[in-house]
PDB file of C-alpha atoms in Angstrom:
ATOM      1  CA  MET A   1      49.834  53.524 193.249  1.00  0.00           C
ATOM      2  CA  ASN A   2      51.780  52.202 189.948  1.00  0.00           C
ATOM      3  CA  PRO A   3      54.085  55.661 189.058  1.00  0.00           C
ATOM      4  CA  VAL A   4      53.318  55.155 185.347  1.00  0.00           C
ATOM      5  CA  ALA A   5      49.374  55.270 186.576  1.00  0.00           C
ATOM      6  CA  ALA A   6      50.137  58.341 188.643  1.00  0.00           C
ATOM      7  CA  ILE A   7      51.643  60.350 185.868  1.00  0.00           C
ATOM      8  CA  LEU A   8      49.097  59.308 183.523  1.00  0.00           C
ATOM      9  CA  ILE A   9      46.238  60.284 185.773  1.00  0.00           C
ATOM     10  CA  LEU A  10      47.393  63.444 186.180  1.00  0.00           C
ATOM     11  CA  ALA A  11      48.011  64.043 182.421  1.00  0.00           C
ATOM     12  CA  GLY A  12      44.751  63.653 181.982  1.00  0.00           C
ATOM     13  CA  SER A  13      43.853  65.866 184.634  1.00  0.00           C
ATOM     14  CA  ALA A  14      46.121  68.456 183.557  1.00  0.00           C
ATOM     15  CA  VAL A  15      44.005  68.071 179.609  1.00  0.00           C
ATOM     16  CA  ALA A  16      41.072  68.487 181.479  1.00  0.00           C
ATOM     17  CA  LEU A  17      42.266  71.583 183.267  1.00  0.00           C
ATOM     18  CA  LEU A  18      43.285  72.741 180.201  1.00  0.00           C
ATOM     19  CA  ALA A  19      39.206  72.033 178.519  1.00  0.00           C
ATOM     20  CA  GLY A  20      38.003  74.207 181.325  1.00  0.00           C
ATOM     21  CA  PHE A  21      39.919  76.930 180.992  1.00  0.00           C
ATOM     22  CA  GLY A  22      39.602  77.167 177.222  1.00  0.00           C
ATOM     23  CA  LEU A  23      36.549  76.765 177.853  1.00  0.00           C
ATOM     24  CA  VAL A  24      36.123  79.967 179.788  1.00  0.00           C
ATOM     25  CA  ARG A  25      38.711  81.881 177.703  1.00  0.00           C
ATOM     26  CA  PHE A  26      37.813  81.842 173.905  1.00  0.00           C
ATOM     27  CA  ASN A  27      36.080  83.981 172.729  1.00  0.00           C
ATOM     28  CA  SER A  28      34.164  82.750 169.576  1.00  0.00           C
ATOM     29  CA  PRO A  29      31.999  79.440 169.975  1.00  0.00           C
ATOM     30  CA  TYR A  30      33.324  78.065 167.383  1.00  0.00           C
ATOM     31  CA  ALA A  31      36.832  77.775 169.586  1.00  0.00           C
ATOM     32  CA  ARG A  32      34.867  77.107 172.582  1.00  0.00           C
ATOM     33  CA  PHE A  33      33.482  74.181 170.947  1.00  0.00           C
ATOM     34  CA  HIS A  34      37.060  72.809 170.469  1.00  0.00           C
ATOM     35  CA  ALA A  35      37.794  72.909 173.440  1.00  0.00           C
ATOM     36  CA  ALA A  36      34.565  70.821 174.385  1.00  0.00           C
ATOM     37  CA  GLY A  37      34.801  68.511 171.753  1.00  0.00           C
ATOM     38  CA  LYS A  38      38.374  67.343 171.947  1.00  0.00           C
ATOM     39  CA  ALA A  39      40.116  68.439 174.633  1.00  0.00           C
ATOM     40  CA  ALA A  40      37.632  67.135 177.096  1.00  0.00           C
ATOM     41  CA  PRO A  41      37.486  63.178 175.244  1.00  0.00           C
ATOM     42  CA  ILE A  42      41.336  63.624 175.568  1.00  0.00           C
ATOM     43  CA  ALA A  43      41.550  64.171 178.857  1.00  0.00           C
ATOM     44  CA  PHE A  44      39.269  61.630 179.946  1.00  0.00           C
ATOM     45  CA  LEU A  45      41.225  59.082 177.769  1.00  0.00           C
ATOM     46  CA  ILE A  46      44.413  59.945 179.453  1.00  0.00           C
ATOM     47  CA  ALA A  47      43.019  59.360 182.760  1.00  0.00           C
ATOM     48  CA  ALA A  48      41.739  56.161 181.930  1.00  0.00           C
ATOM     49  CA  GLY A  49      44.389  54.743 180.075  1.00  0.00           C
ATOM     50  CA  GLY A  50      46.228  55.204 184.042  1.00  0.00           C
ATOM     51  CA  ALA A  51      43.685  54.450 185.608  1.00  0.00           C
ATOM     52  CA  SER A  52      43.292  50.984 183.053  1.00  0.00           C
ATOM     53  CA  ILE A  53      46.869  50.719 183.861  1.00  0.00           C
ATOM     54  CA  GLU A  54      46.559  50.939 187.641  1.00  0.00           C
ATOM     55  CA  LEU A  55      43.405  48.475 188.004  1.00  0.00           C
ATOM     56  CA  GLY A  56      43.051  44.863 186.689  1.00  0.00           C
ATOM     57  CA  ALA A  57      42.548  43.731 182.738  1.00  0.00           C
ATOM     58  CA  ASN A  58      38.967  43.620 184.024  1.00  0.00           C
ATOM     59  CA  ASP A  59      38.406  46.895 184.525  1.00  0.00           C
ATOM     60  CA  ALA A  60      40.408  48.261 181.696  1.00  0.00           C
ATOM     61  CA  ALA A  61      38.116  46.921 179.393  1.00  0.00           C
ATOM     62  CA  ARG A  62      35.364  48.269 180.964  1.00  0.00           C
ATOM     63  CA  LEU A  63      37.403  51.425 181.133  1.00  0.00           C
ATOM     64  CA  LEU A  64      37.798  50.723 176.993  1.00  0.00           C
ATOM     65  CA  LEU A  65      34.519  50.774 176.827  1.00  0.00           C
ATOM     66  CA  ALA A  66      33.545  54.133 178.513  1.00  0.00           C
ATOM     67  CA  ALA A  67      36.346  55.441 176.081  1.00  0.00           C
ATOM     68  CA  ALA A  68      35.359  54.196 173.384  1.00  0.00           C
ATOM     69  CA  ALA A  69      31.905  55.370 173.496  1.00  0.00           C
ATOM     70  CA  LEU A  70      32.763  58.729 174.814  1.00  0.00           C
ATOM     71  CA  THR A  71      35.205  59.212 172.222  1.00  0.00           C
ATOM     72  CA  LEU A  72      33.141  58.263 168.965  1.00  0.00           C
ATOM     73  CA  THR A  73      30.648  60.081 169.881  1.00  0.00           C
ATOM     74  CA  LEU A  74      30.743  63.040 171.625  1.00  0.00           C
ATOM     75  CA  PRO A  75      32.722  64.560 168.412  1.00  0.00           C
ATOM     76  CA  VAL A  76      29.907  64.100 166.005  1.00  0.00           C
ATOM     77  CA  GLY A  77      28.025  65.741 168.904  1.00  0.00           C
ATOM     78  CA  ILE A  78      29.689  68.762 168.719  1.00  0.00           C
ATOM     79  CA  HIS A  79      29.910  68.986 165.507  1.00  0.00           C
ATOM     80  CA  LEU A  80      26.237  68.607 165.071  1.00  0.00           C
ATOM     81  CA  LEU A  81      26.515  72.165 167.553  1.00  0.00           C
ATOM     82  CA  PHE A  82      28.951  73.984 165.352  1.00  0.00           C
ATOM     83  CA  ARG A  83      26.235  73.357 162.253  1.00  0.00           C
ATOM     84  CA  ALA A  84      23.507  74.728 164.666  1.00  0.00           C
ATOM     85  CA  VAL A  85      25.299  77.696 165.453  1.00  0.00           C
ATOM     86  CA  HIS A  86      26.539  78.169 162.049  1.00  0.00           C
ATOM     87  CA  ARG A  87      23.054  78.333 160.537  1.00  0.00           C
ATOM     88  CA  THR A  88      21.397  79.804 162.767  1.00  0.00           C
ATOM     89  CA  ASP A  89      23.259  82.875 164.039  1.00  0.00           C
ATOM     90  CA  PRO A  90      24.721  84.652 161.253  1.00  0.00           C
ATOM     91  CA  THR A  91      26.721  87.389 163.524  1.00  0.00           C
ATOM     92  CA  THR A  92      29.731  84.970 164.676  1.00  0.00           C
ATOM     93  CA  ARG A  93      31.335  83.756 162.030  1.00  0.00           C
ATOM     94  CA  PRO A  94      34.742  81.614 161.916  1.00  0.00           C
ATOM     95  CA  ALA A  95      37.610  82.855 160.904  1.00  0.00           C
ATOM     96  CA  VAL A  96      37.900  80.063 157.215  1.00  0.00           C
ATOM     97  CA  ASP A  97      34.408  79.616 156.772  1.00  0.00           C
ATOM     98  CA  GLU A  98      34.435  76.958 154.208  1.00  0.00           C
ATOM     99  CA  LEU A  99      30.566  76.539 154.216  1.00  0.00           C
ATOM    100  CA  ALA A 100      30.348  80.716 153.464  1.00  0.00           C
ATOM    101  CA  GLY A 101      28.083  80.378 149.890  1.00  0.00           C
ATOM    102  CA  GLN A 102      26.811  76.974 149.817  1.00  0.00           C
ATOM    103  CA  PRO A 103      23.175  76.010 150.349  1.00  0.00           C
ATOM    104  CA  ILE A 104      22.374  74.088 153.186  1.00  0.00           C
ATOM    105  CA  ASP A 105      21.040  70.646 152.225  1.00  0.00           C
ATOM    106  CA  PRO A 106      17.125  70.051 152.764  1.00  0.00           C
ATOM    107  CA  GLU A 107      17.557  66.710 154.019  1.00  0.00           C
ATOM    108  CA  THR A 108      20.167  67.683 156.867  1.00  0.00           C
ATOM    109  CA  VAL A 109      17.329  70.041 158.498  1.00  0.00           C
ATOM    110  CA  PRO A 110      15.522  69.077 161.033  1.00  0.00           C
ATOM    111  CA  SER A 111      12.386  67.924 160.398  1.00  0.00           C
ATOM    112  CA  SER A 112      10.634  70.254 162.858  1.00  0.00           C
ATOM    113  CA  ALA A 113      11.639  73.219 161.431  1.00  0.00           C
ATOM    114  CA  HIS A 114       9.087  73.270 158.082  1.00  0.00           C
ATOM    115  CA  PRO A 115       5.376  72.046 159.094  1.00  0.00           C
ATOM    116  CA  PRO A 116       3.917  69.529 156.722  1.00  0.00           C
ATOM    117  CA  ASP A 117       2.041  70.843 154.155  1.00  0.00           C
ATOM    118  CA  GLY A 118      -1.487  73.050 155.331  1.00  0.00           C
ATOM    119  CA  GLU A 119      -0.521  73.158 158.778  1.00  0.00           C
ATOM    120  CA  GLU A 120      -0.355  76.343 160.530  1.00  0.00           C
ATOM    121  CA  HIS A 121       3.103  76.212 163.015  1.00  0.00           C
ATOM    122  CA  LEU A 122       1.740  75.864 166.266  1.00  0.00           C
ATOM    123  CA  HIS A 123       3.519  79.054 167.832  1.00  0.00           C
ATOM    124  CA  ASP A 124       5.997  80.887 166.016  1.00  0.00           C
ATOM    125  CA  PRO A 125       9.404  80.495 167.344  1.00  0.00           C
TER     126      PRO A 125
ATOM    127  CA  MET B   1      47.628  61.566 197.220  1.00  0.00           C
ATOM    128  CA  ILE B   2      48.063  61.657 193.434  1.00  0.00           C
ATOM    129  CA  ALA B   3      44.231  60.744 193.046  1.00  0.00           C
ATOM    130  CA  SER B   4      43.113  63.582 195.151  1.00  0.00           C
ATOM    131  CA  ILE B   5      45.135  65.784 193.163  1.00  0.00           C
ATOM    132  CA  ALA B   6      43.208  64.538 190.053  1.00  0.00           C
ATOM    133  CA  ILE B   7      40.214  65.140 191.220  1.00  0.00           C
ATOM    134  CA  VAL B   8      40.627  68.414 192.279  1.00  0.00           C
ATOM    135  CA  CYS B   9      41.673  69.046 188.549  1.00  0.00           C
ATOM    136  CA  PHE B  10      38.879  67.554 187.306  1.00  0.00           C
ATOM    137  CA  VAL B  11      36.531  69.388 189.666  1.00  0.00           C
ATOM    138  CA  VAL B  12      38.146  72.856 188.882  1.00  0.00           C
ATOM    139  CA  SER B  13      37.627  71.848 184.832  1.00  0.00           C
ATOM    140  CA  GLY B  14      33.702  71.581 186.343  1.00  0.00           C
ATOM    141  CA  ALA B  15      33.925  74.809 187.992  1.00  0.00           C
ATOM    142  CA  CYS B  16      34.710  76.469 184.374  1.00  0.00           C
ATOM    143  CA  ALA B  17      32.186  74.561 182.730  1.00  0.00           C
ATOM    144  CA  THR B  18      29.772  75.745 185.577  1.00  0.00           C
ATOM    145  CA  ILE B  19      31.303  79.327 184.962  1.00  0.00           C
ATOM    146  CA  ARG B  20      30.591  79.126 181.375  1.00  0.00           C
ATOM    147  CA  LEU B  21      27.345  77.628 181.869  1.00  0.00           C
ATOM    148  CA  LEU B  22      26.250  80.583 183.655  1.00  0.00           C
ATOM    149  CA  VAL B  23      27.429  83.571 181.437  1.00  0.00           C
ATOM    150  CA  GLY B  24      27.474  81.913 178.605  1.00  0.00           C
ATOM    151  CA  PRO B  25      26.623  84.078 175.390  1.00  0.00           C
ATOM    152  CA  GLY B  26      23.885  81.565 173.355  1.00  0.00           C
ATOM    153  CA  LEU B  27      22.230  77.958 174.368  1.00  0.00           C
ATOM    154  CA  ALA B  28      24.831  76.169 172.233  1.00  0.00           C
ATOM    155  CA  ASP B  29      27.742  77.459 174.559  1.00  0.00           C
ATOM    156  CA  ARG B  30      25.899  76.579 177.557  1.00  0.00           C
ATOM    157  CA  VAL B  31      24.732  72.664 176.194  1.00  0.00           C
ATOM    158  CA  ALA B  32      29.419  72.629 175.699  1.00  0.00           C
ATOM    159  CA  ALA B  33      30.024  73.689 178.901  1.00  0.00           C
ATOM    160  CA  LEU B  34      27.416  70.719 179.744  1.00  0.00           C
ATOM    161  CA  ASP B  35      29.360  68.777 178.205  1.00  0.00           C
ATOM    162  CA  VAL B  36      32.655  69.567 179.579  1.00  0.00           C
ATOM    163  CA  ALA B  37      30.874  69.236 183.058  1.00  0.00           C
ATOM    164  CA  LEU B  38      30.312  65.391 182.108  1.00  0.00           C
ATOM    165  CA  MET B  39      33.431  64.852 181.158  1.00  0.00           C
ATOM    166  CA  SER B  40      35.113  66.187 184.158  1.00  0.00           C
ATOM    167  CA  LEU B  41      32.148  63.632 186.357  1.00  0.00           C
ATOM    168  CA  MET B  42      33.270  60.841 184.048  1.00  0.00           C
ATOM    169  CA  GLY B  43      37.412  61.286 184.926  1.00  0.00           C
ATOM    170  CA  ALA B  44      36.203  62.086 188.717  1.00  0.00           C
ATOM    171  CA  ILE B  45      35.105  58.602 188.745  1.00  0.00           C
ATOM    172  CA  VAL B  46      38.038  57.227 187.387  1.00  0.00           C
ATOM    173  CA  VAL B  47      40.696  58.621 189.401  1.00  0.00           C
ATOM    174  CA  ARG B  48      38.384  57.507 192.326  1.00  0.00           C
ATOM    175  CA  ALA B  49      38.073  53.946 191.311  1.00  0.00           C
ATOM    176  CA  ALA B  50      41.946  54.111 190.037  1.00  0.00           C
ATOM    177  CA  GLY B  51      42.484  56.094 193.251  1.00  0.00           C
ATOM    178  CA  THR B  52      40.635  53.908 195.987  1.00  0.00           C
ATOM    179  CA  GLY B  53      40.417  50.873 193.906  1.00  0.00           C
ATOM    180  CA  ASP B  54      36.875  50.730 194.537  1.00  0.00           C
ATOM    181  CA  THR B  55      35.339  50.111 190.890  1.00  0.00           C
ATOM    182  CA  ALA B  56      31.634  49.952 191.283  1.00  0.00           C
ATOM    183  CA  TYR B  57      31.058  52.614 189.525  1.00  0.00           C
ATOM    184  CA  ILE B  58      33.129  52.411 186.683  1.00  0.00           C
ATOM    185  CA  ASN B  59      30.014  50.781 184.660  1.00  0.00           C
ATOM    186  CA  LEU B  60      28.093  54.412 185.290  1.00  0.00           C
ATOM    187  CA  LEU B  61      30.795  55.808 182.803  1.00  0.00           C
ATOM    188  CA  VAL B  62      29.431  54.301 179.625  1.00  0.00           C
ATOM    189  CA  VAL B  63      25.808  55.430 180.611  1.00  0.00           C
ATOM    190  CA  ILE B  64      27.033  58.989 181.615  1.00  0.00           C
ATOM    191  CA  ALA B  65      28.966  59.088 177.785  1.00  0.00           C
ATOM    192  CA  ILE B  66      25.840  57.994 175.684  1.00  0.00           C
ATOM    193  CA  ILE B  67      23.255  60.653 177.918  1.00  0.00           C
ATOM    194  CA  GLY B  68      25.581  63.168 177.749  1.00  0.00           C
ATOM    195  CA  PHE B  69      26.020  62.362 173.685  1.00  0.00           C
ATOM    196  CA  THR B  70      22.218  62.353 173.393  1.00  0.00           C
ATOM    197  CA  ALA B  71      21.587  65.243 175.133  1.00  0.00           C
ATOM    198  CA  THR B  72      24.073  67.216 172.873  1.00  0.00           C
ATOM    199  CA  VAL B  73      21.948  65.651 169.797  1.00  0.00           C
ATOM    200  CA  ALA B  74      18.790  67.164 170.792  1.00  0.00           C
ATOM    201  CA  ALA B  75      19.557  70.209 171.645  1.00  0.00           C
ATOM    202  CA  SER B  76      21.442  71.315 168.707  1.00  0.00           C
ATOM    203  CA  GLN B  77      18.568  69.355 166.439  1.00  0.00           C
ATOM    204  CA  PHE B  78      16.576  72.546 169.197  1.00  0.00           C
ATOM    205  CA  ILE B  79      18.357  74.871 168.323  1.00  0.00           C
ATOM    206  CA  GLU B  80      18.889  74.493 164.582  1.00  0.00           C
ATOM    207  CA  ASN B  81      15.046  74.569 164.193  1.00  0.00           C
ATOM    208  CA  GLY B  82      15.078  78.412 165.669  1.00  0.00           C
ATOM    209  CA  ARG B  83      13.334  77.892 168.797  1.00  0.00           C
ATOM    210  CA  GLY B  84      16.609  78.456 170.938  1.00  0.00           C
ATOM    211  CA  ARG B  85      17.179  81.672 169.316  1.00  0.00           C
ATOM    212  CA  GLU B  86      17.226  84.366 171.881  1.00  0.00           C
TER     213      GLU B  86
END
């Protein structure tokens, strides 16, 4: 195996280990989401970089597509998780909460949260 | 040799994600754990392709990435509208 590819793959797997340990060891959900939302895509990026050096240009293009699909979409999903926890779980708060006093924008609340007028909620949450 | 070490590291990361999946106090932690598990699966696929040269499964990665993202968004909407609370 190409030495540079081997180093990058090992570095990527080390970062993946950090993501896993971070997910287990952190105590507040906000800290855990950082492990899931940042460390994991970076681990995949480094491993994919190493693998694309090893494999030909054809597979490197596919790896680039997968890496782009991952790093562009997953942090957004994890950010939605941050927002969901922030809105529904008043017990845990991040250390610095800049959204503390601000009202919630009604457009961003999912439509199923408030039923259309006159229609009773089918089953209360 | 290098590839098998890296795959073991990704498997351990997936095991940590399953620990958080089982333990996780809230639904959101479990969704994040599922994401890390999917990520370690993708990493293991990449490392296996680099180690053996068999690049049949590389196209799978984009599918896993998009499905993981969609699942996270769906779950966060589910949590946010109040039905996900214990």
